[in-house]
Every structure is written in C-alpha cells, then in structure tokens.
C-alpha cells in the first residue's frame, strides 16, 4: 500500500480562528485537492490567527514535524496591516519561487480584478513547498 502524502492547509484569519465565522477557504482548497489528486493523500488542516509568529510556527510544524510535502495557505496576503502571511512564509523558508506568485496573480486577475493587491508567495522549506 502506498503511504499517503501529507498536505497542510492553513487558513489565516482572526475571525475564523475565534469561531466568529465559518472557514470556507480551507475546505474549498481541500475539495479542489480531492478532485485533482490521484495519489493517496492526507489533509492536515489548521485555522489560525493573523499573527506572524503563529503563522511561522505553524508552517515550521507542518513542514518539519508533520512531514507535509505541500502546504497551502489562504488568507493574510492582502495589503492590510495584519496581513502578514507572505512575511511569515519568507521568514521560515530557504528559497522563494517568484514565478509561482507571478503566475498565480496573472491567472487570478482574469477572474478577480483585486488580485493585483495580493502579495502571495511560494517558497521551499526543506522538502516542503509552501504556497500562499
């Protein structure tokens, strides 16, 4: 039997982390992954507040302890003061993959004009790909 790959999905949201509203981003990502992946995989979901130190620790834990080969984040990439997901990602990663972010914004702009405000990045930590 094939060992399932582990994929972290991190929702960064103050309100969702406090239970003030339902997280829809994380479950939507999990649904898409379920539709497109053919290999066995195991989701490792997290819902956390917009705190840079907490985001950094969560990304480190998912990459280093949980063994996630892919970590996808949602939230915290806009221009607001508390949007610090890209900074947290860059702080814990070895290499930034600029082309991923450029392509994600280019595709998103075809659907949502405000995608130009996104500051998402993609980067490598050890053997893990982290995508905002």
Short mmCIF file of C-alpha atoms in Angstrom, two decimals:
data_model
loop_
_atom_site.label_atom_id
_atom_site.label_comp_id
_atom_site.label_asym_id
_atom_site.label_seq_id
_atom_site.Cartn_x
_atom_site.Cartn_y
_atom_site.Cartn_z
CA UNK A 1 0.00 0.00 0.00
CA UNK A 2 1.23 3.48 -0.86
CA UNK A 3 1.82 5.83 2.05
CA UNK A 4 -0.37 8.90 1.57
CA UNK A 5 1.36 12.22 1.10
CA UNK A 6 0.55 14.80 3.74
CA UNK A 7 -0.74 18.20 2.65
CA UNK A 8 -1.13 21.07 5.08
CA UNK A 9 -3.93 23.58 4.51
CA UNK A 10 -3.68 26.67 6.70
CA UNK A 11 -6.44 29.25 6.98
CA UNK A 12 -5.07 32.51 8.36
CA UNK A 13 -7.97 34.51 9.77
CA UNK A 14 -8.53 36.21 13.11
CA UNK A 15 -12.31 35.84 12.93
CA UNK A 16 -12.37 32.23 11.72
CA UNK A 17 -9.81 31.24 14.36
CA UNK A 18 -12.10 32.73 17.04
CA UNK A 19 -15.14 30.93 15.61
CA UNK A 20 -16.86 34.17 14.60
CA UNK A 21 -17.49 32.83 11.13
CA UNK A 22 -17.11 29.56 9.29
CA UNK A 23 -13.86 28.95 7.45
CA UNK A 24 -14.72 28.45 3.79
CA UNK A 25 -11.26 28.89 2.26
CA UNK A 26 -9.61 25.85 3.82
CA UNK A 27 -12.46 23.46 2.99
CA UNK A 28 -12.58 24.82 -0.59
CA UNK A 29 -8.87 24.08 -1.02
CA UNK A 30 -9.36 20.57 0.38
CA UNK A 31 -12.25 19.99 -2.02
CA UNK A 32 -10.18 21.04 -5.05
CA UNK A 33 -7.24 18.90 -3.94
CA UNK A 34 -9.61 15.94 -3.59
CA UNK A 35 -10.80 16.46 -7.16
CA UNK A 36 -7.37 16.83 -8.79
CA UNK A 37 -5.11 14.46 -6.86
CA UNK A 38 -4.97 10.83 -7.92
CA UNK A 39 -2.40 9.62 -5.37
CA UNK A 40 -3.41 8.86 -1.79
CA UNK A 41 -3.11 11.94 0.41
CA UNK A 42 -3.89 13.01 3.94
CA UNK A 43 -5.06 16.54 4.77
CA UNK A 44 -3.55 18.34 7.75
CA UNK A 45 -5.81 21.39 8.21
CA UNK A 46 -5.20 24.34 10.54
CA UNK A 47 -7.14 27.54 11.26
CA UNK A 48 -5.01 30.20 12.94
CA UNK A 49 -5.00 33.92 13.74
CA UNK A 50 -3.18 36.61 11.73
CA UNK A 51 -0.13 36.63 13.99
CA UNK A 52 3.24 36.38 12.26
CA UNK A 53 4.88 34.29 14.97
CA UNK A 54 1.94 31.85 14.99
CA UNK A 55 1.98 31.56 11.19
CA UNK A 56 5.73 30.93 11.23
CA UNK A 57 5.41 28.25 13.93
CA UNK A 58 2.52 26.55 12.13
CA UNK A 59 4.45 26.42 8.84
CA UNK A 60 7.54 25.04 10.61
CA UNK A 61 5.46 22.41 12.41
CA UNK A 62 3.68 21.28 9.24
CA UNK A 63 6.92 21.09 7.25
CA UNK A 64 9.29 19.72 9.88
CA UNK A 65 7.13 17.70 12.29
CA UNK A 66 4.01 16.71 10.34
CA UNK A 67 6.03 15.95 7.21
CA UNK A 68 3.80 17.82 4.77
CA UNK A 69 5.35 17.96 1.30
CA UNK A 70 2.90 20.70 0.29
CA UNK A 71 1.44 23.43 2.48
CA UNK A 72 -1.21 25.74 1.04
CA UNK A 73 -2.28 28.84 2.94
CA UNK A 74 -5.34 31.00 2.48
CA UNK A 75 -5.74 34.47 3.94
CA UNK A 76 -3.40 37.17 5.10
CA UNK A 77 -1.89 38.10 1.72
CA UNK A 78 -3.58 41.44 1.13
CA UNK A 79 -2.37 44.98 1.89
CA UNK A 80 -3.97 45.32 5.35
CA UNK A 81 -1.67 45.88 8.32
CA UNK A 82 -2.44 42.45 9.85
CA UNK A 83 -1.91 40.60 6.54
CA UNK A 84 1.48 39.03 7.25
CA UNK A 85 1.29 35.56 5.70
CA UNK A 86 3.90 36.31 2.98
CA UNK A 87 6.31 37.75 5.55
CA UNK A 88 5.88 34.71 7.80
CA UNK A 89 6.38 32.36 4.87
CA UNK A 90 9.54 34.12 3.71
CA UNK A 91 10.90 34.12 7.27
CA UNK A 92 10.80 30.31 7.56
CA UNK A 93 11.79 29.32 4.02
CA UNK A 94 15.09 28.62 2.26
CA UNK A 95 14.18 29.73 -1.29
CA UNK A 96 11.48 31.98 -2.74
CA UNK A 97 9.93 30.82 -6.03
CA UNK A 98 8.95 34.12 -7.65
CA UNK A 99 7.46 32.53 -10.77
CA UNK A 100 4.68 30.82 -8.80
CA UNK A 101 3.40 34.10 -7.36
CA UNK A 102 3.61 35.86 -10.72
CA UNK A 103 1.60 33.10 -12.40
CA UNK A 104 -0.97 32.90 -9.59
CA UNK A 105 -1.62 36.63 -9.82
CA UNK A 106 -1.81 36.54 -13.63
CA UNK A 107 -4.41 33.77 -13.56
CA UNK A 108 -6.37 35.33 -10.68
CA UNK A 109 -6.54 38.71 -12.43
CA UNK A 110 -8.64 37.11 -15.17
CA UNK A 111 -11.29 36.33 -12.55
CA UNK A 112 -10.91 38.93 -9.79
CA UNK A 113 -9.57 42.44 -10.53
CA UNK A 114 -8.48 42.93 -6.91
CA UNK A 115 -5.99 40.05 -7.29
CA UNK A 116 -3.45 42.72 -8.17
CA UNK A 117 -3.40 43.57 -4.45
CA UNK A 118 -2.31 40.07 -3.46
CA UNK A 119 1.19 39.67 -2.08
CA UNK A 120 1.24 35.86 -2.04
CA UNK A 121 4.49 33.99 -2.43
CA UNK A 122 5.61 30.41 -2.93
CA UNK A 123 8.73 29.08 -1.28
CA UNK A 124 10.66 26.00 -0.22
CA UNK A 125 11.38 24.93 3.35
CA UNK A 126 13.48 21.78 3.37
CA UNK A 127 11.44 19.28 1.33
CA UNK A 128 8.18 21.24 1.59
CA UNK A 129 6.61 23.56 -0.96
CA UNK A 130 4.64 26.36 0.72
CA UNK A 131 2.16 28.32 -1.40
CA UNK A 132 0.17 31.34 -0.18
#
